[in-house]
Amino acid sequence: MIREKFEKLVEENFDVDINNLNFNENISENDEIDSIDLLDFVMTIEDEFEIEFSDDELDNIKTLNDMIEILEKKVEDDQ
């Protein structure tokens, strides 16, 4: 459920087809996602899931899969 919601938010925020994204690709190397869009997306994720990423967590996010893993852990910890 978390992954599905995350993927929907990716599509909405980056105006991309989720099937065309490589979730293991380094975000900084992805032509579809720029740093400002990524920052907005992080804030959207925090609002939607009612969580907050620490600076250390943000520093460790290199791929969309990294973000999903951290997100799933935070949501599970909050339950």
PDB file of C-alpha atoms in Angstrom:
ATOM      1  CA  MET A   1       0.000   0.000   0.000  1.00  0.00           C
ATOM      2  CA  ILE A   2       2.795   2.446   0.844  1.00  0.00           C
ATOM      3  CA  ARG A   3       4.654   1.679  -2.375  1.00  0.00           C
ATOM      4  CA  GLU A   4       1.515   2.108  -4.479  1.00  0.00           C
ATOM      5  CA  LYS A   5       0.719   5.460  -2.903  1.00  0.00           C
ATOM      6  CA  PHE A   6       4.352   6.514  -3.304  1.00  0.00           C
ATOM      7  CA  GLU A   7       4.320   5.557  -7.004  1.00  0.00           C
ATOM      8  CA  LYS A   8       1.123   7.519  -7.582  1.00  0.00           C
ATOM      9  CA  LEU A   9       2.713  10.573  -5.972  1.00  0.00           C
ATOM     10  CA  VAL A  10       5.807  10.149  -8.165  1.00  0.00           C
ATOM     11  CA  GLU A  11       3.636  10.142 -11.267  1.00  0.00           C
ATOM     12  CA  GLU A  12       1.686  13.190 -10.131  1.00  0.00           C
ATOM     13  CA  ASN A  13       4.654  15.226  -8.955  1.00  0.00           C
ATOM     14  CA  PHE A  14       7.062  14.495 -11.777  1.00  0.00           C
ATOM     15  CA  ASP A  15       4.533  14.054 -14.564  1.00  0.00           C
ATOM     16  CA  VAL A  16       6.112  10.761 -15.633  1.00  0.00           C
ATOM     17  CA  ASP A  17       4.934   7.279 -16.399  1.00  0.00           C
ATOM     18  CA  ILE A  18       5.998   5.148 -13.459  1.00  0.00           C
ATOM     19  CA  ASN A  19       6.777   2.277 -15.824  1.00  0.00           C
ATOM     20  CA  ASN A  20       9.493   4.368 -17.465  1.00  0.00           C
ATOM     21  CA  LEU A  21      11.367   5.060 -14.236  1.00  0.00           C
ATOM     22  CA  ASN A  22      14.184   2.995 -12.839  1.00  0.00           C
ATOM     23  CA  PHE A  23      13.718   3.098  -9.072  1.00  0.00           C
ATOM     24  CA  ASN A  24      17.313   1.953  -8.585  1.00  0.00           C
ATOM     25  CA  GLU A  25      18.798   4.760 -10.663  1.00  0.00           C
ATOM     26  CA  ASN A  26      20.621   7.484  -8.816  1.00  0.00           C
ATOM     27  CA  ILE A  27      18.160  10.373  -8.546  1.00  0.00           C
ATOM     28  CA  SER A  28      20.840  12.932  -9.396  1.00  0.00           C
ATOM     29  CA  GLU A  29      21.382  11.175 -12.722  1.00  0.00           C
ATOM     30  CA  ASN A  30      17.705  11.048 -13.619  1.00  0.00           C
ATOM     31  CA  ASP A  31      16.750  13.553 -16.302  1.00  0.00           C
ATOM     32  CA  GLU A  32      13.102  13.446 -15.231  1.00  0.00           C
ATOM     33  CA  ILE A  33      13.768  14.705 -11.697  1.00  0.00           C
ATOM     34  CA  ASP A  34      15.585  17.913 -10.791  1.00  0.00           C
ATOM     35  CA  SER A  35      16.672  18.959  -7.320  1.00  0.00           C
ATOM     36  CA  ILE A  36      13.909  21.520  -6.781  1.00  0.00           C
ATOM     37  CA  ASP A  37      11.247  19.034  -7.838  1.00  0.00           C
ATOM     38  CA  LEU A  38      12.803  16.493  -5.506  1.00  0.00           C
ATOM     39  CA  LEU A  39      12.653  18.872  -2.567  1.00  0.00           C
ATOM     40  CA  ASP A  40       8.985  19.580  -3.277  1.00  0.00           C
ATOM     41  CA  PHE A  41       8.383  15.853  -3.553  1.00  0.00           C
ATOM     42  CA  VAL A  42      10.013  15.175  -0.179  1.00  0.00           C
ATOM     43  CA  MET A  43       7.713  17.730   1.412  1.00  0.00           C
ATOM     44  CA  THR A  44       4.714  16.130  -0.313  1.00  0.00           C
ATOM     45  CA  ILE A  45       5.727  12.695   0.990  1.00  0.00           C
ATOM     46  CA  GLU A  46       6.142  14.073   4.499  1.00  0.00           C
ATOM     47  CA  ASP A  47       2.681  15.659   4.361  1.00  0.00           C
ATOM     48  CA  GLU A  48       0.925  12.669   2.783  1.00  0.00           C
ATOM     49  CA  PHE A  49       2.372  10.103   5.174  1.00  0.00           C
ATOM     50  CA  GLU A  50       2.583  12.435   8.183  1.00  0.00           C
ATOM     51  CA  ILE A  51       6.260  11.754   8.728  1.00  0.00           C
ATOM     52  CA  GLU A  52       9.437  13.800   8.716  1.00  0.00           C
ATOM     53  CA  PHE A  53      12.751  12.797   7.201  1.00  0.00           C
ATOM     54  CA  SER A  54      15.841  13.643   9.231  1.00  0.00           C
ATOM     55  CA  ASP A  55      18.791  15.305   7.534  1.00  0.00           C
ATOM     56  CA  ASP A  56      20.729  12.046   7.829  1.00  0.00           C
ATOM     57  CA  GLU A  57      17.933  10.121   6.145  1.00  0.00           C
ATOM     58  CA  LEU A  58      17.773  12.643   3.332  1.00  0.00           C
ATOM     59  CA  ASP A  59      21.538  12.403   2.869  1.00  0.00           C
ATOM     60  CA  ASN A  60      21.199   8.634   2.481  1.00  0.00           C
ATOM     61  CA  ILE A  61      18.528   8.808  -0.214  1.00  0.00           C
ATOM     62  CA  LYS A  62      20.228   8.145  -3.519  1.00  0.00           C
ATOM     63  CA  THR A  63      17.411   6.352  -5.361  1.00  0.00           C
ATOM     64  CA  LEU A  64      13.632   6.270  -5.259  1.00  0.00           C
ATOM     65  CA  ASN A  65      13.903   2.786  -3.752  1.00  0.00           C
ATOM     66  CA  ASP A  66      16.008   4.249  -0.925  1.00  0.00           C
ATOM     67  CA  MET A  67      13.222   6.713  -0.246  1.00  0.00           C
ATOM     68  CA  ILE A  68      10.595   3.961  -0.245  1.00  0.00           C
ATOM     69  CA  GLU A  69      12.632   1.840   2.195  1.00  0.00           C
ATOM     70  CA  ILE A  70      13.068   4.718   4.625  1.00  0.00           C
ATOM     71  CA  LEU A  71       9.420   5.710   4.224  1.00  0.00           C
ATOM     72  CA  GLU A  72       8.158   2.183   4.920  1.00  0.00           C
ATOM     73  CA  LYS A  73      10.327   1.933   8.031  1.00  0.00           C
ATOM     74  CA  LYS A  74       9.117   5.303   9.347  1.00  0.00           C
ATOM     75  CA  VAL A  75       5.454   4.478   8.719  1.00  0.00           C
ATOM     76  CA  GLU A  76       5.828   1.066  10.388  1.00  0.00           C
ATOM     77  CA  ASP A  77       7.593   2.636  13.383  1.00  0.00           C
ATOM     78  CA  ASP A  78       4.765   5.147  13.805  1.00  0.00           C
ATOM     79  CA  GLN A  79       2.065   2.472  13.980  1.00  0.00           C
TER      80      GLN A  79
END
